[in-house]
mmCIF file of C-alpha atoms and ligand atoms in Angstrom:
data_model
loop_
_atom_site.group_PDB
_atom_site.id
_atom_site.type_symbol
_atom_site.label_atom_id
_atom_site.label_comp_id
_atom_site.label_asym_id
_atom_site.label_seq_id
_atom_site.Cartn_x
_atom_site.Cartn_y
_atom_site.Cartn_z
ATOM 1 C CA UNK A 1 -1.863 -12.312 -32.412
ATOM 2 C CA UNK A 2 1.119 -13.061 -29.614
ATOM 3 C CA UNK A 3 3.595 -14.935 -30.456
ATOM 4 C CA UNK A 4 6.507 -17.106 -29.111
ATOM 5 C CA UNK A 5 8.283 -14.804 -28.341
ATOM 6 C CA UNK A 6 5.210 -12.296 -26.666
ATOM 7 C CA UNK A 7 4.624 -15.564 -24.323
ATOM 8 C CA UNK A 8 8.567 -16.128 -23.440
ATOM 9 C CA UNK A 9 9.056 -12.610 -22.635
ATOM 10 C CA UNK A 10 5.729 -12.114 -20.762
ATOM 11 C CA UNK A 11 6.861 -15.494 -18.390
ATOM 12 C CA UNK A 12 10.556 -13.900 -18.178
ATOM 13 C CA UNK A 13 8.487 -10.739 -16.769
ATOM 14 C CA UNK A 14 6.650 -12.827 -14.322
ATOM 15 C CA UNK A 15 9.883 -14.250 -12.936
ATOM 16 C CA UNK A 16 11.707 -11.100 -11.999
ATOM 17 C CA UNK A 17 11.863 -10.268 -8.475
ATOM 18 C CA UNK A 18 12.142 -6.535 -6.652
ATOM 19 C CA UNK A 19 15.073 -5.859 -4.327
ATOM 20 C CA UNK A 20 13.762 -3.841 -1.526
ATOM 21 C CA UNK A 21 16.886 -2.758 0.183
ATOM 22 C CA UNK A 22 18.096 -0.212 2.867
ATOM 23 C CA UNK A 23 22.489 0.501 3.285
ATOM 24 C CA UNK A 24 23.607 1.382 6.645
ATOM 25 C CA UNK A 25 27.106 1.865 7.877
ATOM 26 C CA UNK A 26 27.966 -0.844 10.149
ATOM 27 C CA UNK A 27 30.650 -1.010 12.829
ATOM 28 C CA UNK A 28 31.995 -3.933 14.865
ATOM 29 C CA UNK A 29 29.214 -4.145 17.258
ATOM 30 C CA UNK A 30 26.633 -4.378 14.195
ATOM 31 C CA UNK A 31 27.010 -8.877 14.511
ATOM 32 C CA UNK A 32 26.471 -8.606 17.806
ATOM 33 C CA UNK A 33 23.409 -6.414 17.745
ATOM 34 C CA UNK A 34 22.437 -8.489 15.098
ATOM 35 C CA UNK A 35 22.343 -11.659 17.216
ATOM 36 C CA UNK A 36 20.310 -10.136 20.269
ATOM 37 C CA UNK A 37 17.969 -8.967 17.795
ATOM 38 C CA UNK A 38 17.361 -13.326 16.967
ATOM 39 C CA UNK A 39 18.924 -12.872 13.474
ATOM 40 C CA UNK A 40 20.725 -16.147 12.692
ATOM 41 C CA UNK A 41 23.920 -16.100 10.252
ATOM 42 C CA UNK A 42 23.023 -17.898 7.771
ATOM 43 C CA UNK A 43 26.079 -17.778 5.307
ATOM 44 C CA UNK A 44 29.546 -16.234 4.888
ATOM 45 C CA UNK A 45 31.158 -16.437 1.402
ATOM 46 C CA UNK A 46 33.662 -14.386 -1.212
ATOM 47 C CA UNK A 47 32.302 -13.469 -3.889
ATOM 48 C CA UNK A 48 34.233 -11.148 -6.975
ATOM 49 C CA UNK A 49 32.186 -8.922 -9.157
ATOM 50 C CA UNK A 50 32.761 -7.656 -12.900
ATOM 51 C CA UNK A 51 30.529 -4.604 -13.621
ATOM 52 C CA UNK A 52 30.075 -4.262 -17.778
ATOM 53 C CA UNK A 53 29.282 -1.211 -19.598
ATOM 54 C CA UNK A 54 30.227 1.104 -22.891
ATOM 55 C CA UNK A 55 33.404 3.367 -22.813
ATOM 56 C CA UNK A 56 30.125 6.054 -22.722
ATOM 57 C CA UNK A 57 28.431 4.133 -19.715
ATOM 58 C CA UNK A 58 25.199 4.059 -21.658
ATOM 59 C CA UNK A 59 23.963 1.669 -19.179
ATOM 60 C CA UNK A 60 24.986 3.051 -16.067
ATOM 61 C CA UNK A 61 24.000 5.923 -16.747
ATOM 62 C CA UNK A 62 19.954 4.638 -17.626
ATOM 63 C CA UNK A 63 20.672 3.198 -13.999
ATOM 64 C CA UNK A 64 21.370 -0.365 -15.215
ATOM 65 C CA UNK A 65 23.804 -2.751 -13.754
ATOM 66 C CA UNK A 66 25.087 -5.241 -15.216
ATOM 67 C CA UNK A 67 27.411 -7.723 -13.691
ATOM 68 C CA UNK A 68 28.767 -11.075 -13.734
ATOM 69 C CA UNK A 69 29.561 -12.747 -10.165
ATOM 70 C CA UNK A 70 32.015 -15.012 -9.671
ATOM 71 C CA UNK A 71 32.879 -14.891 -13.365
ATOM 72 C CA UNK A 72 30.057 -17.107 -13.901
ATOM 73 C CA UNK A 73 26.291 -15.487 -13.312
ATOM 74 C CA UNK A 74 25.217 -12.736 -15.525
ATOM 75 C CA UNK A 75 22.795 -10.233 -13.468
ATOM 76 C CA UNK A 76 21.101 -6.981 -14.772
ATOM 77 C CA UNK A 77 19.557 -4.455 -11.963
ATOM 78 C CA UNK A 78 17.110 -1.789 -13.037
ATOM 79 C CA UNK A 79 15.691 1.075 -11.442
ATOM 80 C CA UNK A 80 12.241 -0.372 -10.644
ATOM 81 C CA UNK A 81 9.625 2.542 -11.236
ATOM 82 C CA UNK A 82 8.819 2.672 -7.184
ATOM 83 C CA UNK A 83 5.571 3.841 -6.655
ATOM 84 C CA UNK A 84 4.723 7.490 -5.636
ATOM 85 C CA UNK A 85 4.186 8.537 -2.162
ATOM 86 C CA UNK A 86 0.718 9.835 -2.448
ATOM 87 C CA UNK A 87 -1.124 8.187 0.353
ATOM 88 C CA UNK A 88 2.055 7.710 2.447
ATOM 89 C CA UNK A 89 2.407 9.324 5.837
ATOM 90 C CA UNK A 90 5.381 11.829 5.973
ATOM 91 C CA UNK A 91 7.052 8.976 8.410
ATOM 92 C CA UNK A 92 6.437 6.237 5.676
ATOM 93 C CA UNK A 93 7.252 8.801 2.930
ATOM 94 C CA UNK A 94 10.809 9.424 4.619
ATOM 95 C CA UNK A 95 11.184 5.549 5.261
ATOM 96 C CA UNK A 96 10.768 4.943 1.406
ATOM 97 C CA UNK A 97 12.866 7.362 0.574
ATOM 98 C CA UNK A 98 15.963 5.770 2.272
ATOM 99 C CA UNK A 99 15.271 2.878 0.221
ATOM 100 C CA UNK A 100 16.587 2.076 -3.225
ATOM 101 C CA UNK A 101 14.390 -0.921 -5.206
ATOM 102 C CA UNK A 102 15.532 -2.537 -8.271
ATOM 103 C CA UNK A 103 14.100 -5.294 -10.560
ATOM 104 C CA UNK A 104 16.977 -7.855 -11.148
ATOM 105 C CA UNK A 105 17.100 -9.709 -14.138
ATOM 106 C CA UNK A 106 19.116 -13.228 -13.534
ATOM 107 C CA UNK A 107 18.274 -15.183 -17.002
ATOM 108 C CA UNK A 108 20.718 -13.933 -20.014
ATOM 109 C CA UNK A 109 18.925 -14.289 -22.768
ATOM 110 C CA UNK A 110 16.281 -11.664 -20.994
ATOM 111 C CA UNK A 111 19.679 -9.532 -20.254
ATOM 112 C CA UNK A 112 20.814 -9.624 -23.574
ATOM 113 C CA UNK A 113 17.733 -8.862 -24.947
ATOM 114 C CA UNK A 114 16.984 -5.529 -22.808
ATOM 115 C CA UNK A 115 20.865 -4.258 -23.273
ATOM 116 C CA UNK A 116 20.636 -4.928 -26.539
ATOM 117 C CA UNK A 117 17.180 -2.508 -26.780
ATOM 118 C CA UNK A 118 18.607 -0.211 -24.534
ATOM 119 C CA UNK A 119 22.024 0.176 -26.585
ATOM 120 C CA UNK A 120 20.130 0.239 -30.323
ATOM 121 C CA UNK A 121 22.013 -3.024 -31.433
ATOM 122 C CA UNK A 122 19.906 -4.034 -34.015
ATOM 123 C CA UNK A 123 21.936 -7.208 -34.467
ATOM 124 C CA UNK A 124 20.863 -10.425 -36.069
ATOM 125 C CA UNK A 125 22.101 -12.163 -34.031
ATOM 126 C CA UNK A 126 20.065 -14.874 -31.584
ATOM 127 C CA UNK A 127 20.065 -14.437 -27.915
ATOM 128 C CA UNK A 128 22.547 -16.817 -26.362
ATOM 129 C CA UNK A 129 21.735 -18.691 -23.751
ATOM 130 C CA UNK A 130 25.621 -19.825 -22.916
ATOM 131 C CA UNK A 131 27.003 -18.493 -20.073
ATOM 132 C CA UNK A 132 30.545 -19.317 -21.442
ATOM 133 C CA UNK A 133 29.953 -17.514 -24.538
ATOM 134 C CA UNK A 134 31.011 -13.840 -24.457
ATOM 135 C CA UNK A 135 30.910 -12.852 -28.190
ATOM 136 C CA UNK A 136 27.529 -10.633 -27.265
ATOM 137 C CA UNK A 137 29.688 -7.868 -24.481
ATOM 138 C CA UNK A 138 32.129 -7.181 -27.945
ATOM 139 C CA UNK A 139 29.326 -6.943 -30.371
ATOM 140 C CA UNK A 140 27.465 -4.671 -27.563
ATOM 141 C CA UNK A 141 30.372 -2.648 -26.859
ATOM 142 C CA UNK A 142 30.937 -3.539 -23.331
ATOM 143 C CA UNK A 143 33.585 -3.549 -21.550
ATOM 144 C CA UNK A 144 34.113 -3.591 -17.712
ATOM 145 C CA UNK A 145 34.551 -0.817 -16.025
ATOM 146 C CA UNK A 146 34.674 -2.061 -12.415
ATOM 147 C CA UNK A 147 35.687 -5.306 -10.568
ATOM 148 C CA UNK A 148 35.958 -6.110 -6.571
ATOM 149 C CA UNK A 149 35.572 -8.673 -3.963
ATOM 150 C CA UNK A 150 33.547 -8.368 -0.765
ATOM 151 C CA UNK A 151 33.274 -10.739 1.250
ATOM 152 C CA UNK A 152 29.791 -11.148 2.638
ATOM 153 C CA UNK A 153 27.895 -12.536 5.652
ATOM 154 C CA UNK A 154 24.360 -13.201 5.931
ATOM 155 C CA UNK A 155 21.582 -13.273 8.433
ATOM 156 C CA UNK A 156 18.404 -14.080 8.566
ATOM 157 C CA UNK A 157 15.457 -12.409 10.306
ATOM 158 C CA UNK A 158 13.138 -15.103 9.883
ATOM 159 C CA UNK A 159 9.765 -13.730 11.190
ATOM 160 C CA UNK A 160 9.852 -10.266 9.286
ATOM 161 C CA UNK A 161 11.701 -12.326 5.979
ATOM 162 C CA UNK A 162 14.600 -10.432 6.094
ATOM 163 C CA UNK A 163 18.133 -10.496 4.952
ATOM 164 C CA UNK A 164 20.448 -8.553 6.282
ATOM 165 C CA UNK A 165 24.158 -8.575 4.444
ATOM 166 C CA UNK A 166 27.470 -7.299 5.767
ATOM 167 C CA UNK A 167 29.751 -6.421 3.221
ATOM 168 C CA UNK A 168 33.571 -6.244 3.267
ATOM 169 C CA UNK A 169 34.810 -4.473 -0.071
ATOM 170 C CA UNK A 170 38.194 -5.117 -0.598
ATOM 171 C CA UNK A 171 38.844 -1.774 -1.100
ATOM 172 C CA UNK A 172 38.992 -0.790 2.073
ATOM 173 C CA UNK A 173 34.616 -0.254 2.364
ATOM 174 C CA UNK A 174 31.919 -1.795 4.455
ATOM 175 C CA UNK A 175 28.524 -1.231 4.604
ATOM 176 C CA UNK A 176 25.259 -3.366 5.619
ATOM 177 C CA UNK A 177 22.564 -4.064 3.399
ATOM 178 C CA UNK A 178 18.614 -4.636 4.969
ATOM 179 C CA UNK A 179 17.046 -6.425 2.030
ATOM 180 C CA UNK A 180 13.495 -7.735 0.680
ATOM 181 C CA UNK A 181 12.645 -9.510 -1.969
ATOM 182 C CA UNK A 182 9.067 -8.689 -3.735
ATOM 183 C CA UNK A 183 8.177 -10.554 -6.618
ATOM 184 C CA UNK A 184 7.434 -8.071 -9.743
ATOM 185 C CA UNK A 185 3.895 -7.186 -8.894
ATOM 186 C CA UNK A 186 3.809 -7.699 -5.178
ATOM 187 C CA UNK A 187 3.567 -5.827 -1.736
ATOM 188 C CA UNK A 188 6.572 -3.742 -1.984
ATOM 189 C CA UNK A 189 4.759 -1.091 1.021
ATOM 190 C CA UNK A 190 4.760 -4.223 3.048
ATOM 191 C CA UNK A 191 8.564 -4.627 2.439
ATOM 192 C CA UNK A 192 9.608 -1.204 3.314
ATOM 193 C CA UNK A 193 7.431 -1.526 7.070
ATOM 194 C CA UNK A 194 9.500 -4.641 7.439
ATOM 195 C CA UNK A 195 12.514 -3.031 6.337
ATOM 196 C CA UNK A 196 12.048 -0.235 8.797
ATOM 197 C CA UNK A 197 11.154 -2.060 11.847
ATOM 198 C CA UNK A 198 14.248 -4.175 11.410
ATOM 199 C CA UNK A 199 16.561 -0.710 10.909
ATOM 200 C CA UNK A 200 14.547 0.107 14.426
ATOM 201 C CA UNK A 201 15.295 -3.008 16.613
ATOM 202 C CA UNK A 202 18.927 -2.310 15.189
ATOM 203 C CA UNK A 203 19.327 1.452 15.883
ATOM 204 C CA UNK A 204 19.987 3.077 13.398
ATOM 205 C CA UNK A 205 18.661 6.617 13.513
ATOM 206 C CA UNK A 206 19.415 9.344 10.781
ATOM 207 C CA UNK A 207 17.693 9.734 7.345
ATOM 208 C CA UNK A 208 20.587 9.979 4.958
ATOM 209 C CA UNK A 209 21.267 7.457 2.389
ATOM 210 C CA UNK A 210 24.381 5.073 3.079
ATOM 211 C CA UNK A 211 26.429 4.939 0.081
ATOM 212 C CA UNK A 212 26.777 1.311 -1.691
ATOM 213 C CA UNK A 213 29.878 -0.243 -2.523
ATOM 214 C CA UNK A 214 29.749 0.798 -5.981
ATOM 215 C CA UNK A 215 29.414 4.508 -4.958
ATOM 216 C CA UNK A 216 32.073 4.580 -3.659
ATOM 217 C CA UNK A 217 34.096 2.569 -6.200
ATOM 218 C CA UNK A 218 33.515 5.014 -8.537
ATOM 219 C CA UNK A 219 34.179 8.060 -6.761
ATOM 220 C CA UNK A 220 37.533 6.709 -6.134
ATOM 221 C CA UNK A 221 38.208 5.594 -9.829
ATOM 222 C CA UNK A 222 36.194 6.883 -12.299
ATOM 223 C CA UNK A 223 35.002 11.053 -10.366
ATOM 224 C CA UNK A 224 33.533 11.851 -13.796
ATOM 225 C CA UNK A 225 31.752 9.715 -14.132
ATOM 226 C CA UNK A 226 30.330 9.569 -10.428
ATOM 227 C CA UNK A 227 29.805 13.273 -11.144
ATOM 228 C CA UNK A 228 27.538 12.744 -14.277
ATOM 229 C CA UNK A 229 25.790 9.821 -12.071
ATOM 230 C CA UNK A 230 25.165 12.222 -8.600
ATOM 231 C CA UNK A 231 23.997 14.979 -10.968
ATOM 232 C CA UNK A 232 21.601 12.523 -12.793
ATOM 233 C CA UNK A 233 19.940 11.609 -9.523
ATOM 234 C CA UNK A 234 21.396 8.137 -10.270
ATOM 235 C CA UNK A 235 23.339 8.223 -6.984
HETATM 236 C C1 V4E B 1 21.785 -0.986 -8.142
HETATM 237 C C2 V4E B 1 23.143 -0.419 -8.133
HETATM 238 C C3 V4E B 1 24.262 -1.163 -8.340
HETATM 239 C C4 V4E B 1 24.346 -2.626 -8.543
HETATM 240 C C5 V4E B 1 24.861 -3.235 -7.274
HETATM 241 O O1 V4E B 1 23.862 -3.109 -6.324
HETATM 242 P P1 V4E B 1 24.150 -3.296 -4.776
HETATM 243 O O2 V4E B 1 22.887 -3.806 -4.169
HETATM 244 O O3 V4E B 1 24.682 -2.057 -4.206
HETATM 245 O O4 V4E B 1 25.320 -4.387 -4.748
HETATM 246 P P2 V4E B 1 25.426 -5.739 -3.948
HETATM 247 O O5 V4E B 1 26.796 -6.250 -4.117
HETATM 248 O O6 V4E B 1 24.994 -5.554 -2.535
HETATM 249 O O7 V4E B 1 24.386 -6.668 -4.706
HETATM 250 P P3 V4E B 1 23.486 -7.858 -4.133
HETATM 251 O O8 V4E B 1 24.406 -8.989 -3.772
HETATM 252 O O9 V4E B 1 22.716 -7.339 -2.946
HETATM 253 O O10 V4E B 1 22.581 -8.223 -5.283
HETATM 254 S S1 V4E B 1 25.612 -0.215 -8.300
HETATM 255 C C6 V4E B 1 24.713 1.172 -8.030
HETATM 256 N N1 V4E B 1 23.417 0.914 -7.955
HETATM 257 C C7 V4E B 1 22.490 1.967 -7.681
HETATM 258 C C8 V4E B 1 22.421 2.279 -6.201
HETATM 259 C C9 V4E B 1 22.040 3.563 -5.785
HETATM 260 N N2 V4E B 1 21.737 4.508 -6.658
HETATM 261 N N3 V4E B 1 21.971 3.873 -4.455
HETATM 262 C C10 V4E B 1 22.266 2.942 -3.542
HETATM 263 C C11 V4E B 1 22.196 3.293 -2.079
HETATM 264 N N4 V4E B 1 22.628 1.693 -3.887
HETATM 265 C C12 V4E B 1 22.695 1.365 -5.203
#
């Protein structure tokens, strides 16, 4: 018989979204192309971001992110099981294949809940909902390992429902984003055709992954463990 808590967790599952998203280097003519192309800039903000995990990266290395932004919302990205490529053309197959998808979890009582599986805890202890109380990264073991600004600008692509994000890490990285969102569930083949047509009205040619902004954090500060991570297939 379900209970509660079967019910809570089973709406928390029907409220995570998929991140579709393709990197691609950008370079200074990347706002104007951008603009010819009708996407509209739709926001430019700083934002700073804490990256959490055990001195043995037990989460990164399970490909799970977690992160606080802005030192005040908690976010957990998972690898999203993508779906093979049986049935794909070789073209589509490729096109996937430059795309990473995760399932982001925004609501922390869901994050604590799956860290807390993931890590063993089998603590007692409730599943806060406050955002100011930290108690649970201590009792979990966390600790960050990472923290860096970017500062961002956004456009739209408004007939294909597209963002596309220009990053500026501040150390010394920038890369553009082409992102999706699917809800859990939905057409995530239909977000990868829109993802490539916008990469094509934009130029970009080649079929190696970009490297993210945390790729190349870690590279930089922490080569063992970007080691482990590359020869995990993580990155
Ligand atoms: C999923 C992931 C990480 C978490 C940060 O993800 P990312 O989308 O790169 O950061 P950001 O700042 O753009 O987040 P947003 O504001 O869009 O939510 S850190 C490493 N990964 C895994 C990963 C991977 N293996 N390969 C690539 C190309 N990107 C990320």
């Amino acid at each position: 018989m379900p209970n509660y808590w079967d019910y809570r967790n089973l709406l928390i599952v029907l409220k995570m979204s998929v991140e579709v998203e393709r990197k691609f280097l950008c370079n200074a003519d990347t706002r104007k192309t951008l603009e010819e192309i009708g996407a509209v800039c739709v926001d430019q903000r700083q934002f700073l971001d804490q990256y959490f995990d055990t001195p043995k990266f037990d989460l990164t290395l399970r490909d799970m992110w977690l992160r606080k932004r802005n030192k005040e919302c908690w976010e957990l990205k998972c690898r999203h099981a993508a779906a093979g490529t049986e049935g794909m053309s070789g073209h589509q197959a490729t096109a996937a294949a430059m795309c990473t998808q995760y399932k982001e979890i925004t609501s922390l009582p869901e994050i604590q809940l799956r860290v807390k599986e993931v890590l063993k805890k089998n603590s007692e202890r409730e599943a806060s909902p406050s955002q100011e109380d930290e108690s649970w990264l201590g009792e979990m073991n966390l600790v960050s390992f990472a923290e860096f600004t970017t500062v961002r600008r956004s456009f739209t692509l408004e007939e294909e429902g597209v963002q596309v994000d220009l990053d500026q890490a501040d150390f010394g990285y920038s890369v553009g984003e082409i992102e999706v969102l699917v809800p859990e569930g939905g057409d995530v083949q239909s977000a990868l055709e829109k993802i490539e047509r916008t990469a094509g009205k934009l130029g970009l040619t080649g079929n190696q992954r970009v490297e993210g902004k945390m790729s190349v954090y870690l590279r930089r500060n922490h080569p063992e463990h970007y080691a482990k991570l590359l020869s995990n297939n993580i990155m």
